[in-house]
Amino acid sequence: MLEIPLITTENFITYALNGLSRGMIIFLVASGLSLIFGLIGLINFAHGAMLALGGYGTYVVIQATGNFWLGLVVSVLLVSLLGLALERKVLYWIYDEPLLGFLSTFGIGLVIEEALAVYFGSRSYTVQSPLSQSVEVLGVSYPSYRLFVILVGAAVALGVGLVLVKTRLGLEIHATANMQSTAEILGVDTARIYTITFVLGTALAALAGALTAPITSMYPTIGLDYITMAFLVIIVGGMGSFKGSFVVSMIVGQVIAFGWLVLSPTYVRILVFAAAMVFILYKPRGFFGKAEVHE
C-alpha cells in the first residue's frame, strides 16, 4: 500500500512551484519540437541532442569565463547556428522524404551524443546556480534560480505565442503549415519560413539545456530523457499545437512533482506514459489537435 505523506500548505506550494519549473523545461523542449513538426512535418530525433549541446556549451563557457549568463547566451547562439547549418545543408533537401528525415535526424543525434561522450566522458557534470539565494513566494522560501526558470518559460510562451498569432511572420508560418502552395502563390518565401522555424525550435531546445544545467547533472544522453517526454507532450497536446504543448507540459510537470511524493521517478514516468496512452485512445488528435487542412 502506498504511504501518502502529510502535505502542509508550505510543502504544497513548494511542490507546485517545482512542478512549474520542471514543466517549463519540458515545455521549451516540446514547443520547439512541435513547431518543427507542425510546419515541416519532420520528427526531429536530433532535438534532444540540441538540448545536450546547450547544457554542455553552457558548462564549457562557465569553465572558461566563470559567467553563467554568458554561457547561456553563447551556447544558445552556437547551437542555433548549428541548427541553421543542418537545416540549410542537410534537412532542407529531404523534407519530402519522411523516412530519410527520420534516419537523418536520428543519425545526427547519435553522432552528437557520441561526440559528447568521447570528449567529456561518461561521467556527469554539474553547473553552479548563478542565483544561489532564495526568495519568498506565497510565504514560502524558494530557490530564486528555479523561479527564474519559471519566469523565462512563461516569457517564452507569451512571446512566441504572440508572434504566432499577432505578427506577419506568424501568419506566414500558419499559411505555410496549412496551405503551402497557396502561400507561395501569395508571395510567402516558404523556404525562409522553414529555416526560421527550425532555428527557433533548435534555440528553444538549447535554451532548455542551458537552463537545466544548474538544476540537474549533465550527461551525453540527457536529451533522450527530455525528448521522450516532449513527444508525449506534443501528442497529447495536439501535434503542432503550441498552446497544447504549454498546457500539457504544465500538467506533466505537476504530476511528476507530486508523484515523486509516493513513487520513484521511474514509476512516475511509467504512470505518465500509461495515462497518456489511455488518453490518446479516446482522443487521438490530442487536446488541441485539428483536422488536416487540404488545399
C-alpha positions as protocol buffer text, in pm:
chain_id: "A"
residue {
  index: 1
  type: MET
  ca { x: 0 y: 0 z: 0 }
}
residue {
  index: 2
  type: LEU
  ca { x: 126 y: 345 z: -87 }
}
residue {
  index: 3
  type: GLU
  ca { x: 202 y: 568 z: 208 }
}
residue {
  index: 4
  type: ILE
  ca { x: 98 y: 922 z: 125 }
}
residue {
  index: 5
  type: PRO
  ca { x: 286 y: 1174 z: 339 }
}
residue {
  index: 6
  type: LEU
  ca { x: 109 y: 1461 z: 508 }
}
residue {
  index: 7
  type: ILE
  ca { x: 135 y: 1771 z: 290 }
}
residue {
  index: 8
  type: THR
  ca { x: 140 y: 2109 z: 460 }
}
residue {
  index: 9
  type: THR
  ca { x: 47 y: 2429 z: 281 }
}
residue {
  index: 10
  type: GLU
  ca { x: 415 y: 2523 z: 256 }
}
residue {
  index: 11
  type: ASN
  ca { x: 506 y: 2185 z: 109 }
}
residue {
  index: 12
  type: PHE
  ca { x: 218 y: 2204 z: -138 }
}
residue {
  index: 13
  type: ILE
  ca { x: 336 y: 2543 z: -266 }
}
residue {
  index: 14
  type: THR
  ca { x: 694 y: 2417 z: -293 }
}
residue {
  index: 15
  type: TYR
  ca { x: 594 y: 2106 z: -490 }
}
residue {
  index: 16
  type: ALA
  ca { x: 365 y: 2312 z: -714 }
}
residue {
  index: 17
  type: LEU
  ca { x: 650 y: 2552 z: -792 }
}
residue {
  index: 18
  type: ASN
  ca { x: 882 y: 2257 z: -858 }
}
residue {
  index: 19
  type: GLY
  ca { x: 620 y: 2125 z: -1098 }
}
residue {
  index: 20
  type: LEU
  ca { x: 609 y: 2460 z: -1275 }
}
residue {
  index: 21
  type: SER
  ca { x: 987 y: 2480 z: -1313 }
}
residue {
  index: 22
  type: ARG
  ca { x: 1008 y: 2124 z: -1445 }
}
residue {
  index: 23
  type: GLY
  ca { x: 707 y: 2184 z: -1667 }
}
residue {
  index: 24
  type: MET
  ca { x: 869 y: 2494 z: -1818 }
}
residue {
  index: 25
  type: ILE
  ca { x: 1181 y: 2297 z: -1915 }
}
residue {
  index: 26
  type: ILE
  ca { x: 965 y: 2027 z: -2073 }
}
residue {
  index: 27
  type: PHE
  ca { x: 765 y: 2299 z: -2250 }
}
residue {
  index: 28
  type: LEU
  ca { x: 1075 y: 2458 z: -2403 }
}
residue {
  index: 29
  type: VAL
  ca { x: 1177 y: 2122 z: -2548 }
}
residue {
  index: 30
  type: ALA
  ca { x: 827 y: 2021 z: -2657 }
}
residue {
  index: 31
  type: SER
  ca { x: 734 y: 2357 z: -2810 }
}
residue {
  index: 32
  type: GLY
  ca { x: 1042 y: 2357 z: -3032 }
}
residue {
  index: 33
  type: LEU
  ca { x: 972 y: 2001 z: -3138 }
}
residue {
  index: 34
  type: SER
  ca { x: 608 y: 2087 z: -3201 }
}
residue {
  index: 35
  type: LEU
  ca { x: 688 y: 2393 z: -3412 }
}
residue {
  index: 36
  type: ILE
  ca { x: 922 y: 2192 z: -3632 }
}
residue {
  index: 37
  type: PHE
  ca { x: 678 y: 1906 z: -3676 }
}
residue {
  index: 38
  type: GLY
  ca { x: 374 y: 2131 z: -3717 }
}
residue {
  index: 39
  type: LEU
  ca { x: 530 y: 2328 z: -4001 }
}
residue {
  index: 40
  type: ILE
  ca { x: 777 y: 2094 z: -4165 }
}
residue {
  index: 41
  type: GLY
  ca { x: 628 y: 1756 z: -4075 }
}
residue {
  index: 42
  type: LEU
  ca { x: 973 y: 1645 z: -3959 }
}
residue {
  index: 43
  type: ILE
  ca { x: 1002 y: 1425 z: -3650 }
}
residue {
  index: 44
  type: ASN
  ca { x: 1332 y: 1565 z: -3531 }
}
residue {
  index: 45
  type: PHE
  ca { x: 1510 y: 1296 z: -3331 }
}
residue {
  index: 46
  type: ALA
  ca { x: 1817 y: 1519 z: -3303 }
}
residue {
  index: 47
  type: HIS
  ca { x: 1619 y: 1764 z: -3088 }
}
residue {
  index: 48
  type: GLY
  ca { x: 1731 y: 1605 z: -2761 }
}
residue {
  index: 49
  type: ALA
  ca { x: 2094 y: 1627 z: -2870 }
}
residue {
  index: 50
  type: MET
  ca { x: 2048 y: 2003 z: -2917 }
}
residue {
  index: 51
  type: LEU
  ca { x: 1937 y: 2024 z: -2555 }
}
residue {
  index: 52
  type: ALA
  ca { x: 2251 y: 1836 z: -2450 }
}
residue {
  index: 53
  type: LEU
  ca { x: 2467 y: 2071 z: -2656 }
}
residue {
  index: 54
  type: GLY
  ca { x: 2301 y: 2370 z: -2489 }
}
residue {
  index: 55
  type: GLY
  ca { x: 2383 y: 2230 z: -2147 }
}
residue {
  index: 56
  type: TYR
  ca { x: 2739 y: 2128 z: -2226 }
}
residue {
  index: 57
  type: GLY
  ca { x: 2804 y: 2453 z: -2412 }
}
residue {
  index: 58
  type: THR
  ca { x: 2699 y: 2647 z: -2104 }
}
residue {
  index: 59
  type: TYR
  ca { x: 2930 y: 2433 z: -1891 }
}
residue {
  index: 60
  type: VAL
  ca { x: 3229 y: 2494 z: -2122 }
}
residue {
  index: 61
  type: VAL
  ca { x: 3181 y: 2872 z: -2126 }
}
residue {
  index: 62
  type: ILE
  ca { x: 3143 y: 2880 z: -1748 }
}
residue {
  index: 63
  type: GLN
  ca { x: 3467 y: 2684 z: -1710 }
}
residue {
  index: 64
  type: ALA
  ca { x: 3643 y: 2937 z: -1933 }
}
residue {
  index: 65
  type: THR
  ca { x: 3488 y: 3260 z: -1802 }
}
residue {
  index: 66
  type: GLY
  ca { x: 3306 y: 3182 z: -1478 }
}
residue {
  index: 67
  type: ASN
  ca { x: 2998 y: 3359 z: -1616 }
}
residue {
  index: 68
  type: PHE
  ca { x: 2675 y: 3157 z: -1638 }
}
residue {
  index: 69
  type: TRP
  ca { x: 2481 y: 3425 z: -1823 }
}
residue {
  index: 70
  type: LEU
  ca { x: 2744 y: 3450 z: -2093 }
}
residue {
  index: 71
  type: GLY
  ca { x: 2743 y: 3072 z: -2116 }
}
residue {
  index: 72
  type: LEU
  ca { x: 2367 y: 3067 z: -2162 }
}
residue {
  index: 73
  type: VAL
  ca { x: 2371 y: 3325 z: -2441 }
}
residue {
  index: 74
  type: VAL
  ca { x: 2674 y: 3181 z: -2622 }
}
residue {
  index: 75
  type: SER
  ca { x: 2552 y: 2821 z: -2609 }
}
residue {
  index: 76
  type: VAL
  ca { x: 2206 y: 2910 z: -2739 }
}
residue {
  index: 77
  type: LEU
  ca { x: 2355 y: 3117 z: -3023 }
}
residue {
  index: 78
  type: LEU
  ca { x: 2606 y: 2849 z: -3125 }
}
residue {
  index: 79
  type: VAL
  ca { x: 2352 y: 2567 z: -3115 }
}
residue {
  index: 80
  type: SER
  ca { x: 2111 y: 2783 z: -3316 }
}
residue {
  index: 81
  type: LEU
  ca { x: 2383 y: 2834 z: -3578 }
}
residue {
  index: 82
  type: LEU
  ca { x: 2435 y: 2458 z: -3588 }
}
residue {
  index: 83
  type: GLY
  ca { x: 2062 y: 2417 z: -3641 }
}
residue {
  index: 84
  type: LEU
  ca { x: 2077 y: 2670 z: -3924 }
}
residue {
  index: 85
  type: ALA
  ca { x: 2361 y: 2481 z: -4092 }
}
residue {
  index: 86
  type: LEU
  ca { x: 2187 y: 2145 z: -4057 }
}
residue {
  index: 87
  type: GLU
  ca { x: 1859 y: 2280 z: -4192 }
}
residue {
  index: 88
  type: ARG
  ca { x: 2015 y: 2454 z: -4492 }
}
residue {
  index: 89
  type: LYS
  ca { x: 2276 y: 2196 z: -4589 }
}
residue {
  index: 90
  type: VAL
  ca { x: 2112 y: 1865 z: -4494 }
}
residue {
  index: 91
  type: LEU
  ca { x: 1750 y: 1859 z: -4385 }
}
residue {
  index: 92
  type: TYR
  ca { x: 1601 y: 2110 z: -4631 }
}
residue {
  index: 93
  type: TRP
  ca { x: 1666 y: 1873 z: -4918 }
}
residue {
  index: 94
  type: ILE
  ca { x: 1487 y: 1576 z: -4761 }
}
residue {
  index: 95
  type: TYR
  ca { x: 1171 y: 1731 z: -4617 }
}
residue {
  index: 96
  type: ASP
  ca { x: 964 y: 1540 z: -4872 }
}
residue {
  index: 97
  type: GLU
  ca { x: 1118 y: 1209 z: -4761 }
}
residue {
  index: 98
  type: PRO
  ca { x: 983 y: 1133 z: -4409 }
}
residue {
  index: 99
  type: LEU
  ca { x: 1179 y: 810 z: -4367 }
}
residue {
  index: 100
  type: LEU
  ca { x: 1502 y: 972 z: -4479 }
}
residue {
  index: 101
  type: GLY
  ca { x: 1433 y: 1264 z: -4248 }
}
residue {
  index: 102
  type: PHE
  ca { x: 1380 y: 1029 z: -3956 }
}
residue {
  index: 103
  type: LEU
  ca { x: 1700 y: 838 z: -4028 }
}
residue {
  index: 104
  type: SER
  ca { x: 1900 y: 1157 z: -4082 }
}
residue {
  index: 105
  type: THR
  ca { x: 1792 y: 1327 z: -3758 }
}
residue {
  index: 106
  type: PHE
  ca { x: 1833 y: 1001 z: -3566 }
}
residue {
  index: 107
  type: GLY
  ca { x: 2185 y: 968 z: -3703 }
}
residue {
  index: 108
  type: ILE
  ca { x: 2269 y: 1332 z: -3631 }
}
residue {
  index: 109
  type: GLY
  ca { x: 2152 y: 1288 z: -3274 }
}
residue {
  index: 110
  type: LEU
  ca { x: 2364 y: 977 z: -3227 }
}
residue {
  index: 111
  type: VAL
  ca { x: 2673 y: 1147 z: -3369 }
}
residue {
  index: 112
  type: ILE
  ca { x: 2633 y: 1444 z: -3135 }
}
residue {
  index: 113
  type: GLU
  ca { x: 2577 y: 1224 z: -2829 }
}
residue {
  index: 114
  type: GLU
  ca { x: 2877 y: 1005 z: -2913 }
}
residue {
  index: 115
  type: ALA
  ca { x: 3093 y: 1313 z: -2971 }
}
residue {
  index: 116
  type: LEU
  ca { x: 2993 y: 1446 z: -2629 }
}
residue {
  index: 117
  type: ALA
  ca { x: 3070 y: 1109 z: -2470 }
}
residue {
  index: 118
  type: VAL
  ca { x: 3412 y: 1092 z: -2636 }
}
residue {
  index: 119
  type: TYR
  ca { x: 3509 y: 1448 z: -2543 }
}
residue {
  index: 120
  type: PHE
  ca { x: 3359 y: 1473 z: -2194 }
}
residue {
  index: 121
  type: GLY
  ca { x: 3349 y: 1107 z: -2095 }
}
residue {
  index: 122
  type: SER
  ca { x: 3055 y: 924 z: -1946 }
}
residue {
  index: 123
  type: ARG
  ca { x: 3059 y: 1097 z: -1608 }
}
residue {
  index: 124
  type: SER
  ca { x: 2808 y: 1370 z: -1535 }
}
residue {
  index: 125
  type: TYR
  ca { x: 2887 y: 1739 z: -1492 }
}
residue {
  index: 126
  type: THR
  ca { x: 2720 y: 1997 z: -1274 }
}
residue {
  index: 127
  type: VAL
  ca { x: 2692 y: 2373 z: -1306 }
}
residue {
  index: 128
  type: GLN
  ca { x: 2669 y: 2601 z: -1005 }
}
residue {
  index: 129
  type: SER
  ca { x: 2349 y: 2802 z: -990 }
}
residue {
  index: 130
  type: PRO
  ca { x: 2406 y: 3170 z: -1070 }
}
residue {
  index: 131
  type: LEU
  ca { x: 2130 y: 3262 z: -825 }
}
residue {
  index: 132
  type: SER
  ca { x: 2211 y: 3078 z: -505 }
}
residue {
  index: 133
  type: GLN
  ca { x: 1985 y: 3272 z: -270 }
}
residue {
  index: 134
  type: SER
  ca { x: 1616 y: 3206 z: -204 }
}
residue {
  index: 135
  type: VAL
  ca { x: 1318 y: 3439 z: -229 }
}
residue {
  index: 136
  type: GLU
  ca { x: 983 y: 3434 z: -54 }
}
residue {
  index: 137
  type: VAL
  ca { x: 692 y: 3321 z: -271 }
}
residue {
  index: 138
  type: LEU
  ca { x: 346 y: 3299 z: -112 }
}
residue {
  index: 139
  type: GLY
  ca { x: 509 y: 3280 z: 228 }
}
residue {
  index: 140
  type: VAL
  ca { x: 749 y: 3002 z: 125 }
}
residue {
  index: 141
  type: SER
  ca { x: 1126 y: 3030 z: 81 }
}
residue {
  index: 142
  type: TYR
  ca { x: 1200 y: 2911 z: -271 }
}
residue {
  index: 143
  type: PRO
  ca { x: 1525 y: 2891 z: -476 }
}
residue {
  index: 144
  type: SER
  ca { x: 1549 y: 3205 z: -686 }
}
residue {
  index: 145
  type: TYR
  ca { x: 1702 y: 3023 z: -983 }
}
residue {
  index: 146
  type: ARG
  ca { x: 1406 y: 2787 z: -1015 }
}
residue {
  index: 147
  type: LEU
  ca { x: 1178 y: 3089 z: -1002 }
}
residue {
  index: 148
  type: PHE
  ca { x: 1389 y: 3244 z: -1279 }
}
residue {
  index: 149
  type: VAL
  ca { x: 1333 y: 2930 z: -1490 }
}
residue {
  index: 150
  type: ILE
  ca { x: 958 y: 2962 z: -1439 }
}
residue {
  index: 151
  type: LEU
  ca { x: 964 y: 3327 z: -1545 }
}
residue {
  index: 152
  type: VAL
  ca { x: 1178 y: 3256 z: -1853 }
}
residue {
  index: 153
  type: GLY
  ca { x: 947 y: 2975 z: -1961 }
}
residue {
  index: 154
  type: ALA
  ca { x: 642 y: 3197 z: -1915 }
}
residue {
  index: 155
  type: ALA
  ca { x: 809 y: 3480 z: -2109 }
}
residue {
  index: 156
  type: VAL
  ca { x: 896 y: 3244 z: -2396 }
}
residue {
  index: 157
  type: ALA
  ca { x: 541 y: 3107 z: -2404 }
}
residue {
  index: 158
  type: LEU
  ca { x: 395 y: 3457 z: -2415 }
}
residue {
  index: 159
  type: GLY
  ca { x: 649 y: 3593 z: -2663 }
}
residue {
  index: 160
  type: VAL
  ca { x: 638 y: 3308 z: -2913 }
}
residue {
  index: 161
  type: GLY
  ca { x: 261 y: 3280 z: -2873 }
}
residue {
  index: 162
  type: LEU
  ca { x: 218 y: 3647 z: -2961 }
}
residue {
  index: 163
  type: VAL
  ca { x: 449 y: 3614 z: -3260 }
}
residue {
  index: 164
  type: LEU
  ca { x: 244 y: 3322 z: -3391 }
}
residue {
  index: 165
  type: VAL
  ca { x: -94 y: 3497 z: -3364 }
}
residue {
  index: 166
  type: LYS
  ca { x: -19 y: 3870 z: -3388 }
}
residue {
  index: 167
  type: THR
  ca { x: 258 y: 3916 z: -3645 }
}
residue {
  index: 168
  type: ARG
  ca { x: 305 y: 3877 z: -4017 }
}
residue {
  index: 169
  type: LEU
  ca { x: 567 y: 3611 z: -3952 }
}
residue {
  index: 170
  type: GLY
  ca { x: 315 y: 3413 z: -3751 }
}
residue {
  index: 171
  type: LEU
  ca { x: 59 y: 3438 z: -4031 }
}
residue {
  index: 172
  type: GLU
  ca { x: 319 y: 3320 z: -4281 }
}
residue {
  index: 173
  type: ILE
  ca { x: 408 y: 3025 z: -4057 }
}
residue {
  index: 174
  type: HIS
  ca { x: 42 y: 2922 z: -4031 }
}
residue {
  index: 175
  type: ALA
  ca { x: -10 y: 2969 z: -4404 }
}
residue {
  index: 176
  type: THR
  ca { x: 297 y: 2762 z: -4489 }
}
residue {
  index: 177
  type: ALA
  ca { x: 195 y: 2486 z: -4249 }
}
residue {
  index: 178
  type: ASN
  ca { x: -164 y: 2461 z: -4373 }
}
residue {
  index: 179
  type: MET
  ca { x: -156 y: 2565 z: -4739 }
}
residue {
  index: 180
  type: GLN
  ca { x: 199 y: 2583 z: -4866 }
}
residue {
  index: 181
  type: SER
  ca { x: 121 y: 2611 z: -5238 }
}
residue {
  index: 182
  type: THR
  ca { x: -129 y: 2890 z: -5178 }
}
residue {
  index: 183
  type: ALA
  ca { x: 119 y: 3068 z: -4951 }
}
residue {
  index: 184
  type: GLU
  ca { x: 385 y: 3053 z: -5222 }
}
residue {
  index: 185
  type: ILE
  ca { x: 142 y: 3195 z: -5479 }
}
residue {
  index: 186
  type: LEU
  ca { x: 74 y: 3483 z: -5240 }
}
residue {
  index: 187
  type: GLY
  ca { x: 446 y: 3556 z: -5222 }
}
residue {
  index: 188
  type: VAL
  ca { x: 546 y: 3384 z: -4899 }
}
residue {
  index: 189
  type: ASP
  ca { x: 907 y: 3264 z: -4903 }
}
residue {
  index: 190
  type: THR
  ca { x: 833 y: 2921 z: -4759 }
}
residue {
  index: 191
  type: ALA
  ca { x: 1199 y: 2816 z: -4760 }
}
residue {
  index: 192
  type: ARG
  ca { x: 1275 y: 3113 z: -4535 }
}
residue {
  index: 193
  type: ILE
  ca { x: 983 y: 3022 z: -4307 }
}
residue {
  index: 194
  type: TYR
  ca { x: 1112 y: 2665 z: -4280 }
}
residue {
  index: 195
  type: THR
  ca { x: 1455 y: 2791 z: -4181 }
}
residue {
  index: 196
  type: ILE
  ca { x: 1326 y: 3039 z: -3924 }
}
residue {
  index: 197
  type: THR
  ca { x: 1102 y: 2778 z: -3763 }
}
residue {
  index: 198
  type: PHE
  ca { x: 1371 y: 2511 z: -3748 }
}
residue {
  index: 199
  type: VAL
  ca { x: 1625 y: 2752 z: -3598 }
}
residue {
  index: 200
  type: LEU
  ca { x: 1369 y: 2877 z: -3346 }
}
residue {
  index: 201
  type: GLY
  ca { x: 1287 y: 2521 z: -3243 }
}
residue {
  index: 202
  type: THR
  ca { x: 1656 y: 2440 z: -3208 }
}
residue {
  index: 203
  type: ALA
  ca { x: 1714 y: 2755 z: -3000 }
}
residue {
  index: 204
  type: LEU
  ca { x: 1434 y: 2656 z: -2761 }
}
residue {
  index: 205
  type: ALA
  ca { x: 1593 y: 2313 z: -2709 }
}
residue {
  index: 206
  type: ALA
  ca { x: 1933 y: 2472 z: -2646 }
}
residue {
  index: 207
  type: LEU
  ca { x: 1777 y: 2719 z: -2402 }
}
residue {
  index: 208
  type: ALA
  ca { x: 1618 y: 2429 z: -2215 }
}
residue {
  index: 209
  type: GLY
  ca { x: 1958 y: 2260 z: -2191 }
}
residue {
  index: 210
  type: ALA
  ca { x: 2128 y: 2574 z: -2066 }
}
residue {
  index: 211
  type: LEU
  ca { x: 1858 y: 2640 z: -1807 }
}
residue {
  index: 212
  type: THR
  ca { x: 1852 y: 2285 z: -1676 }
}
residue {
  index: 213
  type: ALA
  ca { x: 2232 y: 2266 z: -1629 }
}
residue {
  index: 214
  type: PRO
  ca { x: 2226 y: 2419 z: -1278 }
}
residue {
  index: 215
  type: ILE
  ca { x: 1927 y: 2202 z: -1178 }
}
residue {
  index: 216
  type: THR
  ca { x: 2037 y: 1856 z: -1282 }
}
residue {
  index: 217
  type: SER
  ca { x: 2359 y: 1680 z: -1378 }
}
residue {
  index: 218
  type: MET
  ca { x: 2459 y: 1692 z: -1743 }
}
residue {
  index: 219
  type: TYR
  ca { x: 2548 y: 1370 z: -1928 }
}
residue {
  index: 220
  type: PRO
  ca { x: 2572 y: 1291 z: -2302 }
}
residue {
  index: 221
  type: THR
  ca { x: 2232 y: 1123 z: -2334 }
}
residue {
  index: 222
  type: ILE
  ca { x: 2035 y: 1366 z: -2117 }
}
residue {
  index: 223
  type: GLY
  ca { x: 1843 y: 1474 z: -2426 }
}
residue {
  index: 224
  type: LEU
  ca { x: 1683 y: 1130 z: -2454 }
}
residue {
  index: 225
  type: ASP
  ca { x: 1512 y: 1173 z: -2119 }
}
residue {
  index: 226
  type: TYR
  ca { x: 1357 y: 1501 z: -2225 }
}
residue {
  index: 227
  type: ILE
  ca { x: 1273 y: 1419 z: -2585 }
}
residue {
  index: 228
  type: THR
  ca { x: 1066 y: 1114 z: -2491 }
}
residue {
  index: 229
  type: MET
  ca { x: 861 y: 1330 z: -2256 }
}
residue {
  index: 230
  type: ALA
  ca { x: 842 y: 1601 z: -2522 }
}
residue {
  index: 231
  type: PHE
  ca { x: 700 y: 1357 z: -2777 }
}
residue {
  index: 232
  type: LEU
  ca { x: 436 y: 1257 z: -2524 }
}
residue {
  index: 233
  type: VAL
  ca { x: 350 y: 1622 z: -2464 }
}
residue {
  index: 234
  type: ILE
  ca { x: 305 y: 1714 z: -2830 }
}
residue {
  index: 235
  type: ILE
  ca { x: 95 y: 1403 z: -2899 }
}
residue {
  index: 236
  type: VAL
  ca { x: -138 y: 1461 z: -2604 }
}
residue {
  index: 237
  type: GLY
  ca { x: -143 y: 1837 z: -2657 }
}
residue {
  index: 238
  type: GLY
  ca { x: -209 y: 1803 z: -3030 }
}
residue {
  index: 239
  type: MET
  ca { x: 52 y: 1763 z: -3300 }
}
residue {
  index: 240
  type: GLY
  ca { x: 180 y: 2104 z: -3400 }
}
residue {
  index: 241
  type: SER
  ca { x: -17 y: 2291 z: -3130 }
}
residue {
  index: 242
  type: PHE
  ca { x: 195 y: 2544 z: -2941 }
}
residue {
  index: 243
  type: LYS
  ca { x: -83 y: 2601 z: -2689 }
}
residue {
  index: 244
  type: GLY
  ca { x: -123 y: 2226 z: -2641 }
}
residue {
  index: 245
  type: SER
  ca { x: 249 y: 2190 z: -2569 }
}
residue {
  index: 246
  type: PHE
  ca { x: 227 y: 2451 z: -2295 }
}
residue {
  index: 247
  type: VAL
  ca { x: -85 y: 2316 z: -2126 }
}
residue {
  index: 248
  type: VAL
  ca { x: 26 y: 1953 z: -2123 }
}
residue {
  index: 249
  type: SER
  ca { x: 380 y: 2042 z: -2013 }
}
residue {
  index: 250
  type: MET
  ca { x: 238 y: 2219 z: -1708 }
}
residue {
  index: 251
  type: ILE
  ca { x: 18 y: 1919 z: -1628 }
}
residue {
  index: 252
  type: VAL
  ca { x: 306 y: 1674 z: -1667 }
}
residue {
  index: 253
  type: GLY
  ca { x: 531 y: 1892 z: -1452 }
}
residue {
  index: 254
  type: GLN
  ca { x: 278 y: 1885 z: -1168 }
}
residue {
  index: 255
  type: VAL
  ca { x: 220 y: 1511 z: -1199 }
}
residue {
  index: 256
  type: ILE
  ca { x: 595 y: 1448 z: -1178 }
}
residue {
  index: 257
  type: ALA
  ca { x: 647 y: 1684 z: -884 }
}
residue {
  index: 258
  type: PHE
  ca { x: 365 y: 1543 z: -672 }
}
residue {
  index: 259
  type: GLY
  ca { x: 410 y: 1188 z: -800 }
}
residue {
  index: 260
  type: TRP
  ca { x: 758 y: 1176 z: -652 }
}
residue {
  index: 261
  type: LEU
  ca { x: 598 y: 1205 z: -309 }
}
residue {
  index: 262
  type: VAL
  ca { x: 475 y: 847 z: -326 }
}
residue {
  index: 263
  type: LEU
  ca { x: 655 y: 683 z: -621 }
}
residue {
  index: 264
  type: SER
  ca { x: 1007 y: 654 z: -754 }
}
residue {
  index: 265
  type: PRO
  ca { x: 1090 y: 865 z: -1063 }
}
residue {
  index: 266
  type: THR
  ca { x: 1079 y: 553 z: -1282 }
}
residue {
  index: 267
  type: TYR
  ca { x: 729 y: 460 z: -1172 }
}
residue {
  index: 268
  type: VAL
  ca { x: 611 y: 818 z: -1213 }
}
residue {
  index: 269
  type: ARG
  ca { x: 730 y: 817 z: -1575 }
}
residue {
  index: 270
  type: ILE
  ca { x: 553 y: 485 z: -1633 }
}
residue {
  index: 271
  type: LEU
  ca { x: 235 y: 632 z: -1485 }
}
residue {
  index: 272
  type: VAL
  ca { x: 257 y: 941 z: -1704 }
}
residue {
  index: 273
  type: PHE
  ca { x: 308 y: 740 z: -2023 }
}
residue {
  index: 274
  type: ALA
  ca { x: 32 y: 493 z: -1934 }
}
residue {
  index: 275
  type: ALA
  ca { x: -214 y: 776 z: -1870 }
}
residue {
  index: 276
  type: ALA
  ca { x: -113 y: 938 z: -2199 }
}
residue {
  index: 277
  type: MET
  ca { x: -170 y: 615 z: -2392 }
}
residue {
  index: 278
  type: VAL
  ca { x: -520 y: 578 z: -2245 }
}
residue {
  index: 279
  type: PHE
  ca { x: -598 y: 941 z: -2328 }
}
residue {
  index: 280
  type: ILE
  ca { x: -481 y: 903 z: -2688 }
}
residue {
  index: 281
  type: LEU
  ca { x: -708 y: 602 z: -2736 }
}
residue {
  index: 282
  type: TYR
  ca { x: -1009 y: 824 z: -2663 }
}
residue {
  index: 283
  type: LYS
  ca { x: -881 y: 1146 z: -2821 }
}
residue {
  index: 284
  type: PRO
  ca { x: -627 y: 1059 z: -3092 }
}
residue {
  index: 285
  type: ARG
  ca { x: -577 y: 1421 z: -3203 }
}
residue {
  index: 286
  type: GLY
  ca { x: -494 y: 1538 z: -2852 }
}
residue {
  index: 287
  type: PHE
  ca { x: -635 y: 1833 z: -2660 }
}
residue {
  index: 288
  type: PHE
  ca { x: -587 y: 2095 z: -2928 }
}
residue {
  index: 289
  type: GLY
  ca { x: -531 y: 1887 z: -3240 }
}
residue {
  index: 290
  type: LYS
  ca { x: -711 y: 1996 z: -3555 }
}
residue {
  index: 291
  type: ALA
  ca { x: -828 y: 1812 z: -3860 }
}
residue {
  index: 292
  type: GLU
  ca { x: -591 y: 1829 z: -4153 }
}
residue {
  index: 293
  type: VAL
  ca { x: -637 y: 2113 z: -4397 }
}
residue {
  index: 294
  type: HIS
  ca { x: -628 y: 2011 z: -4762 }
}
residue {
  index: 295
  type: GLU
  ca { x: -576 y: 2252 z: -5045 }
}
